[in-house]
Amino acid sequence: MVAELSALQQIINALTGLNGLWAVIVQCIVTTVYTSLGGFRISFITDNIQGTMVVGLIILGVITVGVKTNVDRSLVESSGLLDASLLGWQLMYILPVAILTNDFFISGFWLRTFASKTDRDLRIGTSIATAVVACILTLVGVSGLLAAWTGVWPGDPPQLGSIAFFLLLEQLPAWVVGIVIVMTVSLSTAAFDSLQSAMISTGSNDLFRNRLNFWWIRLAVVLLIFPVAVVALKSPSILQIYLISDLVSASSIPVLVIGLSSKCYWWRGFEVVVGGLGGLLTVFIFGTIYYGNAKDGANLLLLEQSLYVDDWSAFGAFVAAPIGGLLWGSGAFTVRVGVQWILAKVRGHRFEAFDRPPVADPSFLTGSDERPSDEDDREPTATAKSSSLKGKFL
């Protein structure tokens, strides 16, 4: 949410020269109102609008850039963008790890996954989306090269590379820029309302098990918009926002996915928490050793220098985060099982650390005690009711 608002502000500033604050305020108000009234269903409608706008923006950008943009061939070689670089090789590891682990935290993806009618529909939808997104990212990524080769980027004063695409479009006729602004606002709004809907769904279902009135959850999301907007307006870089969240996910997701396997039923929340925090601590330790002081080691957690540094700091951080998380999680598992075994021996009770947990009743996930009509006549199975089943942290 912070990244969406920050990007909108920077794009409005770049394309119009106006203060992007008012665009951020209007977007927050509009999306909050219609999301509160329409719920998650309205998010599906805006997603369709978002898809149309993306395709329209890409087609418009490709045609107008191809016709109106003149590449200065002398800048192609001098820019060095086609040469092999240390960062280029590092990104072959950093980007897959960062994006894959961070996607686990995007509730909108999970909501759409569970909303799929069948597994076949889900596979078809994700396959189509993968192909379309690959084409879009290729076209948008190439626009960064064109921005540099036409002399638009970095500009005077220097602009962030994350908005190079829009800096290129700024050079086009005014009517094209106007259409681009409308499409950009529509895209940002559609993405922002999906995040709001995901937060409402997560708060209602995951935190309160559908026992708290929906309007209280929506009110909490509305209140959360204020600090999100403030942070977005103060954020120096969209890329840095994503990198911080990527580093957190890279440290916590590897230890989390272990518990998703039914064969690793002995894995507990204690290992996930310790592993996630331990992964970040490992990044700090690596940074302290690499730079030789604790201050720069702490700054590495925030990736203050972003990715554009000619060293191994960012690469080392994304290696240290998942490996450190797994090591700390494994250590926490060993300590927990050891302590529980000792307590079982001392107190004389049964050692239960490796007992398979009971299967959750469907009501545990739905928050309802009603069972489907086709299950009424079935034989009772070894399932646990939502009222009695509790997740184990230790």
mmCIF file of C-alpha atoms in Angstrom:
data_model
loop_
_atom_site.group_PDB
_atom_site.id
_atom_site.type_symbol
_atom_site.label_atom_id
_atom_site.label_comp_id
_atom_site.label_asym_id
_atom_site.label_seq_id
_atom_site.Cartn_x
_atom_site.Cartn_y
_atom_site.Cartn_z
ATOM 1 C CA MET A 1 0.000 0.000 0.000
ATOM 2 C CA VAL A 2 2.862 2.356 0.812
ATOM 3 C CA ALA A 3 4.509 1.565 -2.525
ATOM 4 C CA GLU A 4 1.293 2.188 -4.488
ATOM 5 C CA LEU A 5 0.730 5.604 -2.946
ATOM 6 C CA SER A 6 4.395 6.560 -3.205
ATOM 7 C CA ALA A 7 4.470 5.561 -6.881
ATOM 8 C CA LEU A 8 1.325 7.569 -7.631
ATOM 9 C CA GLN A 9 2.757 10.665 -6.006
ATOM 10 C CA GLN A 10 6.053 10.419 -7.895
ATOM 11 C CA ILE A 11 4.357 9.786 -11.247
ATOM 12 C CA ILE A 12 2.005 12.762 -10.876
ATOM 13 C CA ASN A 13 4.978 14.936 -9.949
ATOM 14 C CA ALA A 14 6.988 13.713 -12.948
ATOM 15 C CA LEU A 15 4.248 13.986 -15.573
ATOM 16 C CA THR A 16 2.514 17.190 -14.487
ATOM 17 C CA GLY A 17 4.882 19.004 -12.154
ATOM 18 C CA LEU A 18 2.018 19.255 -9.656
ATOM 19 C CA ASN A 19 2.064 18.144 -6.041
ATOM 20 C CA GLY A 20 1.047 14.486 -5.953
ATOM 21 C CA LEU A 21 -0.286 14.805 -2.393
ATOM 22 C CA TRP A 22 -3.814 15.640 -3.521
ATOM 23 C CA ALA A 23 -3.942 12.677 -5.874
ATOM 24 C CA VAL A 24 -2.942 10.411 -2.979
ATOM 25 C CA ILE A 25 -5.623 11.883 -0.709
ATOM 26 C CA VAL A 26 -8.368 11.539 -3.319
ATOM 27 C CA GLN A 27 -7.376 7.959 -4.104
ATOM 28 C CA CYS A 28 -7.425 6.972 -0.425
ATOM 29 C CA ILE A 29 -10.889 8.497 0.085
ATOM 30 C CA VAL A 30 -12.438 7.040 -3.082
ATOM 31 C CA THR A 31 -11.071 3.518 -2.658
ATOM 32 C CA THR A 32 -11.969 3.421 1.034
ATOM 33 C CA VAL A 33 -15.570 4.458 0.354
ATOM 34 C CA TYR A 34 -16.362 2.024 -2.448
ATOM 35 C CA THR A 35 -14.386 -0.836 -0.885
ATOM 36 C CA SER A 36 -16.301 -0.425 2.386
ATOM 37 C CA LEU A 37 -19.624 -0.430 0.556
ATOM 38 C CA GLY A 38 -18.907 -3.040 -2.108
ATOM 39 C CA GLY A 39 -16.564 -5.409 -0.300
ATOM 40 C CA PHE A 40 -14.319 -7.870 -2.072
ATOM 41 C CA ARG A 41 -16.733 -8.256 -4.990
ATOM 42 C CA ILE A 42 -16.056 -4.708 -6.116
ATOM 43 C CA SER A 43 -12.349 -5.533 -6.140
ATOM 44 C CA PHE A 44 -12.959 -8.189 -8.808
ATOM 45 C CA ILE A 45 -14.683 -5.572 -10.970
ATOM 46 C CA THR A 46 -11.832 -3.100 -10.627
ATOM 47 C CA ASP A 47 -9.368 -5.888 -11.421
ATOM 48 C CA ASN A 48 -11.013 -6.237 -14.821
ATOM 49 C CA ILE A 49 -10.679 -2.482 -15.285
ATOM 50 C CA GLN A 50 -7.053 -2.733 -14.193
ATOM 51 C CA GLY A 51 -6.319 -5.416 -16.768
ATOM 52 C CA THR A 52 -7.903 -3.355 -19.525
ATOM 53 C CA MET A 53 -5.973 -0.258 -18.491
ATOM 54 C CA VAL A 54 -2.676 -2.158 -18.426
ATOM 55 C CA VAL A 55 -3.178 -3.472 -21.949
ATOM 56 C CA GLY A 56 -4.289 -0.043 -23.159
ATOM 57 C CA LEU A 57 -1.345 1.675 -21.511
ATOM 58 C CA ILE A 58 1.144 -0.757 -23.021
ATOM 59 C CA ILE A 59 -0.353 -0.510 -26.531
ATOM 60 C CA LEU A 60 -0.486 3.278 -26.354
ATOM 61 C CA GLY A 61 3.042 3.468 -24.965
ATOM 62 C CA VAL A 62 4.521 1.111 -27.574
ATOM 63 C CA ILE A 63 2.925 2.934 -30.512
ATOM 64 C CA THR A 64 3.691 6.474 -29.404
ATOM 65 C CA VAL A 65 7.197 5.685 -28.174
ATOM 66 C CA GLY A 66 7.962 3.903 -31.430
ATOM 67 C CA VAL A 67 6.770 6.864 -33.490
ATOM 68 C CA LYS A 68 7.881 9.834 -31.404
ATOM 69 C CA THR A 69 11.049 8.695 -29.608
ATOM 70 C CA ASN A 70 14.476 9.251 -31.139
ATOM 71 C CA VAL A 71 17.341 7.151 -29.787
ATOM 72 C CA ASP A 72 20.746 8.843 -29.578
ATOM 73 C CA ARG A 73 23.023 6.038 -30.769
ATOM 74 C CA SER A 74 26.034 7.633 -29.113
ATOM 75 C CA LEU A 75 24.366 7.074 -25.729
ATOM 76 C CA VAL A 76 23.828 3.360 -26.346
ATOM 77 C CA GLU A 77 27.462 2.409 -25.962
ATOM 78 C CA SER A 78 28.397 5.097 -23.462
ATOM 79 C CA SER A 79 25.547 4.125 -21.106
ATOM 80 C CA GLY A 80 27.088 0.687 -20.533
ATOM 81 C CA LEU A 81 23.623 -0.823 -20.049
ATOM 82 C CA LEU A 82 24.319 -3.608 -22.556
ATOM 83 C CA ASP A 83 27.570 -4.633 -20.883
ATOM 84 C CA ALA A 84 27.841 -7.459 -18.370
ATOM 85 C CA SER A 85 27.939 -6.227 -14.782
ATOM 86 C CA LEU A 86 28.267 -7.587 -11.281
ATOM 87 C CA LEU A 87 24.770 -6.374 -10.413
ATOM 88 C CA GLY A 88 23.292 -8.116 -13.443
ATOM 89 C CA TRP A 89 24.625 -11.484 -12.337
ATOM 90 C CA GLN A 90 23.585 -10.857 -8.725
ATOM 91 C CA LEU A 91 20.026 -10.025 -9.780
ATOM 92 C CA MET A 92 19.694 -13.476 -11.342
ATOM 93 C CA TYR A 93 19.565 -14.733 -7.752
ATOM 94 C CA ILE A 94 18.153 -11.741 -5.869
ATOM 95 C CA LEU A 95 15.033 -11.143 -7.964
ATOM 96 C CA PRO A 96 13.687 -14.746 -7.999
ATOM 97 C CA VAL A 97 14.224 -15.090 -4.231
ATOM 98 C CA ALA A 98 12.780 -11.665 -3.442
ATOM 99 C CA ILE A 99 9.713 -11.946 -5.678
ATOM 100 C CA LEU A 100 8.900 -15.591 -4.926
ATOM 101 C CA THR A 101 9.046 -15.220 -1.155
ATOM 102 C CA ASN A 102 7.314 -11.830 -1.135
ATOM 103 C CA ASP A 103 4.378 -13.172 -3.150
ATOM 104 C CA PHE A 104 3.551 -15.445 -0.210
ATOM 105 C CA PHE A 105 2.649 -12.307 1.757
ATOM 106 C CA ILE A 106 0.321 -10.857 -0.901
ATOM 107 C CA SER A 107 -3.142 -11.704 0.390
ATOM 108 C CA GLY A 108 -4.742 -10.666 -2.890
ATOM 109 C CA PHE A 109 -3.067 -13.615 -4.611
ATOM 110 C CA TRP A 110 -4.352 -16.051 -2.008
ATOM 111 C CA LEU A 111 -7.876 -14.616 -2.135
ATOM 112 C CA ARG A 112 -8.017 -15.113 -5.877
ATOM 113 C CA THR A 113 -6.527 -18.584 -5.546
ATOM 114 C CA PHE A 114 -9.216 -19.724 -3.138
ATOM 115 C CA ALA A 115 -11.902 -17.952 -5.181
ATOM 116 C CA SER A 116 -11.113 -20.161 -8.201
ATOM 117 C CA LYS A 117 -13.941 -22.553 -8.970
ATOM 118 C CA THR A 118 -11.688 -25.512 -9.772
ATOM 119 C CA ASP A 119 -7.983 -26.314 -9.855
ATOM 120 C CA ARG A 120 -8.204 -26.408 -13.645
ATOM 121 C CA ASP A 121 -9.534 -22.851 -13.742
ATOM 122 C CA LEU A 122 -6.722 -21.785 -11.447
ATOM 123 C CA ARG A 123 -4.058 -23.356 -13.667
ATOM 124 C CA ILE A 124 -5.523 -21.795 -16.807
ATOM 125 C CA GLY A 125 -5.799 -18.390 -15.164
ATOM 126 C CA THR A 126 -2.262 -18.406 -13.789
ATOM 127 C CA SER A 127 -0.850 -19.625 -17.119
ATOM 128 C CA ILE A 128 -2.528 -16.811 -19.034
ATOM 129 C CA ALA A 129 -1.497 -14.270 -16.402
ATOM 130 C CA THR A 130 2.111 -15.485 -16.504
ATOM 131 C CA ALA A 131 2.329 -15.029 -20.265
ATOM 132 C CA VAL A 132 0.691 -11.600 -20.186
ATOM 133 C CA VAL A 133 2.778 -10.340 -17.254
ATOM 134 C CA ALA A 134 5.984 -11.565 -18.928
ATOM 135 C CA CYS A 135 5.174 -9.522 -22.037
ATOM 136 C CA ILE A 136 4.245 -6.449 -20.000
ATOM 137 C CA LEU A 137 7.376 -6.584 -17.854
ATOM 138 C CA THR A 138 9.550 -6.976 -20.932
ATOM 139 C CA LEU A 139 8.033 -3.909 -22.603
ATOM 140 C CA VAL A 140 8.135 -1.804 -19.437
ATOM 141 C CA GLY A 141 11.700 -2.922 -18.699
ATOM 142 C CA VAL A 142 12.902 -1.982 -22.186
ATOM 143 C CA SER A 143 11.443 1.483 -21.675
ATOM 144 C CA GLY A 144 14.137 2.063 -19.057
ATOM 145 C CA LEU A 145 16.802 1.445 -21.680
ATOM 146 C CA LEU A 146 15.057 3.792 -24.112
ATOM 147 C CA ALA A 147 14.795 6.483 -21.440
ATOM 148 C CA ALA A 148 18.552 6.343 -20.930
ATOM 149 C CA TRP A 149 19.362 6.213 -24.650
ATOM 150 C CA THR A 150 17.167 9.205 -25.456
ATOM 151 C CA GLY A 151 18.707 11.301 -22.693
ATOM 152 C CA VAL A 152 15.465 11.539 -20.716
ATOM 153 C CA TRP A 153 16.881 9.648 -17.732
ATOM 154 C CA PRO A 154 18.395 10.450 -15.287
ATOM 155 C CA GLY A 155 17.414 14.020 -16.189
ATOM 156 C CA ASP A 156 18.035 17.312 -14.444
ATOM 157 C CA PRO A 157 17.490 17.113 -11.542
ATOM 158 C CA PRO A 158 18.208 13.359 -11.497
ATOM 159 C CA GLN A 159 15.093 11.182 -11.215
ATOM 160 C CA LEU A 160 14.657 7.709 -9.801
ATOM 161 C CA GLY A 161 15.034 4.852 -12.244
ATOM 162 C CA SER A 162 11.750 3.343 -11.015
ATOM 163 C CA ILE A 163 9.783 5.982 -12.945
ATOM 164 C CA ALA A 164 11.922 5.912 -16.125
ATOM 165 C CA PHE A 165 8.938 4.591 -18.097
ATOM 166 C CA PHE A 166 6.861 7.638 -17.212
ATOM 167 C CA LEU A 167 9.760 10.017 -17.803
ATOM 168 C CA LEU A 168 9.871 8.625 -21.333
ATOM 169 C CA LEU A 169 6.141 9.130 -21.773
ATOM 170 C CA GLU A 170 6.472 12.706 -20.496
ATOM 171 C CA GLN A 171 8.227 13.614 -23.756
ATOM 172 C CA LEU A 172 5.192 12.601 -25.803
ATOM 173 C CA PRO A 173 2.338 14.923 -26.902
ATOM 174 C CA ALA A 174 0.163 16.406 -24.169
ATOM 175 C CA TRP A 175 -2.897 14.362 -25.145
ATOM 176 C CA VAL A 176 -0.919 11.152 -24.714
ATOM 177 C CA VAL A 177 0.333 12.270 -21.304
ATOM 178 C CA GLY A 178 -3.255 13.034 -20.268
ATOM 179 C CA ILE A 179 -4.424 9.545 -21.213
ATOM 180 C CA VAL A 180 -1.432 8.026 -19.420
ATOM 181 C CA ILE A 181 -2.299 9.910 -16.221
ATOM 182 C CA VAL A 182 -5.891 8.639 -16.312
ATOM 183 C CA MET A 183 -4.717 5.078 -16.881
ATOM 184 C CA THR A 184 -2.071 5.346 -14.162
ATOM 185 C CA VAL A 185 -4.564 6.568 -11.573
ATOM 186 C CA SER A 186 -6.987 3.778 -12.560
ATOM 187 C CA LEU A 187 -4.237 1.179 -12.222
ATOM 188 C CA SER A 188 -3.123 2.469 -8.853
ATOM 189 C CA THR A 189 -6.689 2.629 -7.576
ATOM 190 C CA ALA A 190 -7.471 -0.932 -8.684
ATOM 191 C CA ALA A 191 -4.319 -2.269 -7.006
ATOM 192 C CA PHE A 192 -4.894 -0.232 -3.841
ATOM 193 C CA ASP A 193 -8.481 -1.423 -3.330
ATOM 194 C CA SER A 194 -7.334 -5.040 -3.730
ATOM 195 C CA LEU A 195 -4.860 -4.509 -0.894
ATOM 196 C CA GLN A 196 -7.576 -2.946 1.253
ATOM 197 C CA SER A 197 -9.934 -5.860 0.570
ATOM 198 C CA ALA A 198 -7.169 -8.329 1.382
ATOM 199 C CA MET A 199 -6.472 -6.600 4.701
ATOM 200 C CA ILE A 200 -10.168 -6.698 5.619
ATOM 201 C CA SER A 201 -10.402 -10.383 4.725
ATOM 202 C CA THR A 202 -7.214 -11.249 6.620
ATOM 203 C CA GLY A 203 -8.278 -9.339 9.719
ATOM 204 C CA SER A 204 -11.781 -10.777 9.753
ATOM 205 C CA ASN A 205 -11.015 -14.406 8.941
ATOM 206 C CA ASP A 206 -7.454 -15.037 10.107
ATOM 207 C CA LEU A 207 -7.295 -12.845 13.201
ATOM 208 C CA PHE A 208 -10.867 -12.926 14.524
ATOM 209 C CA ARG A 209 -12.259 -16.066 12.831
ATOM 210 C CA ASN A 210 -15.294 -14.102 11.545
ATOM 211 C CA ARG A 211 -16.461 -13.418 15.100
ATOM 212 C CA LEU A 212 -15.996 -9.652 14.930
ATOM 213 C CA ASN A 213 -18.397 -7.433 13.027
ATOM 214 C CA PHE A 214 -17.115 -6.629 9.548
ATOM 215 C CA TRP A 215 -17.531 -2.903 10.038
ATOM 216 C CA TRP A 216 -15.057 -2.855 12.917
ATOM 217 C CA ILE A 217 -12.450 -4.437 10.634
ATOM 218 C CA ARG A 218 -13.218 -1.908 7.921
ATOM 219 C CA LEU A 219 -12.905 0.917 10.428
ATOM 220 C CA ALA A 220 -9.472 -0.382 11.467
ATOM 221 C CA VAL A 221 -8.366 -0.445 7.825
ATOM 222 C CA VAL A 222 -9.603 3.132 7.370
ATOM 223 C CA LEU A 223 -7.571 4.260 10.386
ATOM 224 C CA LEU A 224 -4.540 2.427 9.031
ATOM 225 C CA ILE A 225 -4.726 4.440 5.802
ATOM 226 C CA PHE A 226 -3.494 7.585 7.581
ATOM 227 C CA PRO A 227 -0.059 6.297 8.659
ATOM 228 C CA VAL A 228 0.277 4.464 5.314
ATOM 229 C CA ALA A 229 -0.244 7.742 3.435
ATOM 230 C CA VAL A 230 2.236 9.587 5.655
ATOM 231 C CA VAL A 231 4.931 6.940 5.169
ATOM 232 C CA ALA A 232 4.274 6.885 1.411
ATOM 233 C CA LEU A 233 4.740 10.643 1.122
ATOM 234 C CA LYS A 234 8.002 10.463 3.066
ATOM 235 C CA SER A 235 9.391 7.397 1.288
ATOM 236 C CA PRO A 236 12.499 8.216 -0.748
ATOM 237 C CA SER A 237 12.277 5.267 -3.142
ATOM 238 C CA ILE A 238 9.639 2.785 -4.271
ATOM 239 C CA LEU A 239 12.338 0.194 -4.832
ATOM 240 C CA GLN A 240 13.610 0.517 -1.272
ATOM 241 C CA ILE A 241 10.099 -0.076 0.089
ATOM 242 C CA TYR A 242 9.846 -3.328 -1.841
ATOM 243 C CA LEU A 243 13.381 -4.394 -0.963
ATOM 244 C CA ILE A 244 12.741 -4.051 2.772
ATOM 245 C CA SER A 245 9.622 -6.212 2.552
ATOM 246 C CA ASP A 246 11.491 -8.647 0.264
ATOM 247 C CA LEU A 247 14.232 -9.041 2.858
ATOM 248 C CA VAL A 248 11.665 -9.745 5.595
ATOM 249 C CA SER A 249 9.900 -12.318 3.444
ATOM 250 C CA ALA A 250 13.175 -13.940 2.376
ATOM 251 C CA SER A 251 14.026 -14.547 6.032
ATOM 252 C CA SER A 252 10.627 -15.815 7.165
ATOM 253 C CA ILE A 253 9.014 -17.641 4.227
ATOM 254 C CA PRO A 254 11.545 -20.539 3.949
ATOM 255 C CA VAL A 255 10.902 -21.544 7.582
ATOM 256 C CA LEU A 256 7.178 -20.987 7.095
ATOM 257 C CA VAL A 257 6.740 -23.265 4.074
ATOM 258 C CA ILE A 258 8.243 -26.165 6.007
ATOM 259 C CA GLY A 259 5.141 -26.160 8.197
ATOM 260 C CA LEU A 260 2.857 -26.235 5.139
ATOM 261 C CA SER A 261 3.927 -29.803 4.419
ATOM 262 C CA SER A 262 1.828 -32.496 6.099
ATOM 263 C CA LYS A 263 5.020 -34.523 6.567
ATOM 264 C CA CYS A 264 6.465 -31.766 8.779
ATOM 265 C CA TYR A 265 3.557 -31.691 11.237
ATOM 266 C CA TRP A 266 6.095 -31.442 14.080
ATOM 267 C CA TRP A 267 7.141 -27.943 12.933
ATOM 268 C CA ARG A 268 5.657 -25.257 15.192
ATOM 269 C CA GLY A 269 5.060 -21.543 15.187
ATOM 270 C CA PHE A 270 7.989 -21.129 17.560
ATOM 271 C CA GLU A 271 10.408 -22.204 14.846
ATOM 272 C CA VAL A 272 8.783 -19.871 12.301
ATOM 273 C CA VAL A 273 9.035 -16.832 14.590
ATOM 274 C CA VAL A 274 12.591 -17.581 15.705
ATOM 275 C CA GLY A 275 13.650 -18.392 12.156
ATOM 276 C CA GLY A 276 12.154 -15.209 10.715
ATOM 277 C CA LEU A 277 13.739 -12.979 13.334
ATOM 278 C CA GLY A 278 16.959 -14.983 13.174
ATOM 279 C CA GLY A 279 17.163 -14.449 9.422
ATOM 280 C CA LEU A 280 17.067 -10.679 9.908
ATOM 281 C CA LEU A 281 19.612 -10.962 12.726
ATOM 282 C CA THR A 282 21.843 -12.929 10.360
ATOM 283 C CA VAL A 283 21.627 -10.101 7.817
ATOM 284 C CA PHE A 284 22.700 -7.663 10.533
ATOM 285 C CA ILE A 285 25.608 -9.912 11.545
ATOM 286 C CA PHE A 286 26.668 -10.281 7.909
ATOM 287 C CA GLY A 287 26.484 -6.517 7.371
ATOM 288 C CA THR A 288 28.479 -5.809 10.501
ATOM 289 C CA ILE A 289 31.223 -8.215 9.446
ATOM 290 C CA TYR A 290 31.180 -7.060 5.822
ATOM 291 C CA TYR A 291 31.329 -3.326 6.576
ATOM 292 C CA GLY A 292 33.291 -3.609 9.806
ATOM 293 C CA ASN A 293 30.811 -1.648 11.954
ATOM 294 C CA ALA A 294 27.365 -2.202 13.449
ATOM 295 C CA LYS A 295 25.820 0.995 12.055
ATOM 296 C CA ASP A 296 26.286 -0.012 8.430
ATOM 297 C CA GLY A 297 25.186 -3.522 9.358
ATOM 298 C CA ALA A 298 21.909 -2.089 10.663
ATOM 299 C CA ASN A 299 21.529 0.089 7.550
ATOM 300 C CA LEU A 300 21.810 -3.042 5.438
ATOM 301 C CA LEU A 301 18.527 -4.214 6.969
ATOM 302 C CA LEU A 302 16.938 -1.129 5.400
ATOM 303 C CA LEU A 303 19.005 -1.494 2.215
ATOM 304 C CA GLU A 304 19.853 2.185 2.392
ATOM 305 C CA GLN A 305 22.091 1.912 -0.674
ATOM 306 C CA SER A 306 19.449 -0.056 -2.599
ATOM 307 C CA LEU A 307 20.735 -2.521 -5.197
ATOM 308 C CA TYR A 308 22.842 -0.112 -7.198
ATOM 309 C CA VAL A 309 26.140 -0.614 -5.410
ATOM 310 C CA ASP A 310 29.276 -2.164 -6.839
ATOM 311 C CA ASP A 311 29.780 -4.667 -4.034
ATOM 312 C CA TRP A 312 28.317 -7.842 -2.528
ATOM 313 C CA SER A 313 26.271 -6.261 0.268
ATOM 314 C CA ALA A 314 22.766 -6.627 -1.199
ATOM 315 C CA PHE A 315 23.538 -10.066 -2.595
ATOM 316 C CA GLY A 316 24.936 -11.175 0.748
ATOM 317 C CA ALA A 317 21.846 -9.895 2.538
ATOM 318 C CA PHE A 318 19.513 -11.977 0.380
ATOM 319 C CA VAL A 319 21.726 -15.034 0.865
ATOM 320 C CA ALA A 320 22.029 -14.533 4.620
ATOM 321 C CA ALA A 321 18.280 -13.990 5.163
ATOM 322 C CA PRO A 322 16.906 -17.391 4.001
ATOM 323 C CA ILE A 323 19.925 -19.459 5.083
ATOM 324 C CA GLY A 324 20.075 -17.737 8.454
ATOM 325 C CA GLY A 325 16.316 -18.179 8.891
ATOM 326 C CA LEU A 326 16.550 -21.911 8.241
ATOM 327 C CA LEU A 327 19.529 -22.312 10.582
ATOM 328 C CA TRP A 328 17.866 -20.372 13.392
ATOM 329 C CA GLY A 329 14.597 -22.240 12.838
ATOM 330 C CA SER A 330 16.381 -25.601 12.960
ATOM 331 C CA GLY A 331 18.187 -24.533 16.111
ATOM 332 C CA ALA A 332 14.900 -23.430 17.689
ATOM 333 C CA PHE A 333 13.342 -26.792 16.778
ATOM 334 C CA THR A 334 16.222 -28.669 18.396
ATOM 335 C CA VAL A 335 16.057 -26.579 21.563
ATOM 336 C CA ARG A 336 12.266 -26.847 21.823
ATOM 337 C CA VAL A 337 12.212 -30.622 21.367
ATOM 338 C CA GLY A 338 15.104 -31.024 23.795
ATOM 339 C CA VAL A 339 13.413 -28.930 26.480
ATOM 340 C CA GLN A 340 10.088 -30.753 26.020
ATOM 341 C CA TRP A 341 11.839 -34.121 26.268
ATOM 342 C CA ILE A 342 13.598 -33.104 29.482
ATOM 343 C CA LEU A 343 10.349 -31.779 30.978
ATOM 344 C CA ALA A 344 8.570 -35.004 30.037
ATOM 345 C CA LYS A 345 11.235 -37.039 31.835
ATOM 346 C CA VAL A 346 11.313 -34.782 34.895
ATOM 347 C CA ARG A 347 7.537 -34.478 35.280
ATOM 348 C CA GLY A 348 6.811 -38.039 34.281
ATOM 349 C CA HIS A 349 4.314 -37.315 31.511
ATOM 350 C CA ARG A 350 4.234 -38.462 27.911
ATOM 351 C CA PHE A 351 6.598 -36.910 25.347
ATOM 352 C CA GLU A 352 4.234 -35.372 22.736
ATOM 353 C CA ALA A 353 6.516 -33.260 20.545
ATOM 354 C CA PHE A 354 6.169 -35.629 17.579
ATOM 355 C CA ASP A 355 2.466 -36.462 17.957
ATOM 356 C CA ARG A 356 0.470 -35.828 14.791
ATOM 357 C CA PRO A 357 -2.108 -33.057 15.391
ATOM 358 C CA PRO A 358 -5.847 -33.707 14.830
ATOM 359 C CA VAL A 359 -7.352 -32.857 11.456
ATOM 360 C CA ALA A 360 -9.181 -29.544 11.431
ATOM 361 C CA ASP A 361 -12.941 -29.587 11.009
ATOM 362 C CA PRO A 362 -14.147 -27.430 8.074
ATOM 363 C CA SER A 363 -15.723 -25.059 10.575
ATOM 364 C CA PHE A 364 -12.224 -24.142 11.756
ATOM 365 C CA LEU A 365 -11.598 -22.463 8.389
ATOM 366 C CA THR A 366 -15.086 -21.087 7.733
ATOM 367 C CA GLY A 367 -15.858 -19.872 11.243
ATOM 368 C CA SER A 368 -19.263 -21.612 11.033
ATOM 369 C CA ASP A 369 -20.413 -24.663 12.971
ATOM 370 C CA GLU A 370 -22.733 -25.744 10.147
ATOM 371 C CA ARG A 371 -21.706 -28.806 8.157
ATOM 372 C CA PRO A 372 -22.524 -29.384 4.492
ATOM 373 C CA SER A 373 -25.709 -31.386 3.913
ATOM 374 C CA ASP A 374 -23.810 -34.211 2.201
ATOM 375 C CA GLU A 375 -21.744 -34.762 5.355
ATOM 376 C CA ASP A 376 -24.682 -35.211 7.742
ATOM 377 C CA ASP A 377 -24.904 -38.977 7.225
ATOM 378 C CA ARG A 378 -21.190 -39.701 7.184
ATOM 379 C CA GLU A 379 -19.432 -41.675 9.883
ATOM 380 C CA PRO A 380 -17.659 -39.502 12.447
ATOM 381 C CA THR A 381 -13.957 -39.048 11.760
ATOM 382 C CA ALA A 382 -10.991 -37.967 13.853
ATOM 383 C CA THR A 383 -11.522 -34.276 13.348
ATOM 384 C CA ALA A 384 -11.396 -31.469 15.857
ATOM 385 C CA LYS A 385 -14.073 -28.813 16.203
ATOM 386 C CA SER A 386 -13.099 -25.195 15.767
ATOM 387 C CA SER A 387 -13.947 -24.553 19.398
ATOM 388 C CA SER A 388 -11.470 -27.171 20.648
ATOM 389 C CA LEU A 389 -8.704 -27.050 18.027
ATOM 390 C CA LYS A 390 -5.919 -24.659 18.843
ATOM 391 C CA GLY A 391 -2.708 -24.139 16.948
ATOM 392 C CA LYS A 392 0.446 -25.037 18.847
ATOM 393 C CA PHE A 393 3.125 -22.428 19.166
ATOM 394 C CA LEU A 394 5.470 -24.716 21.133
#
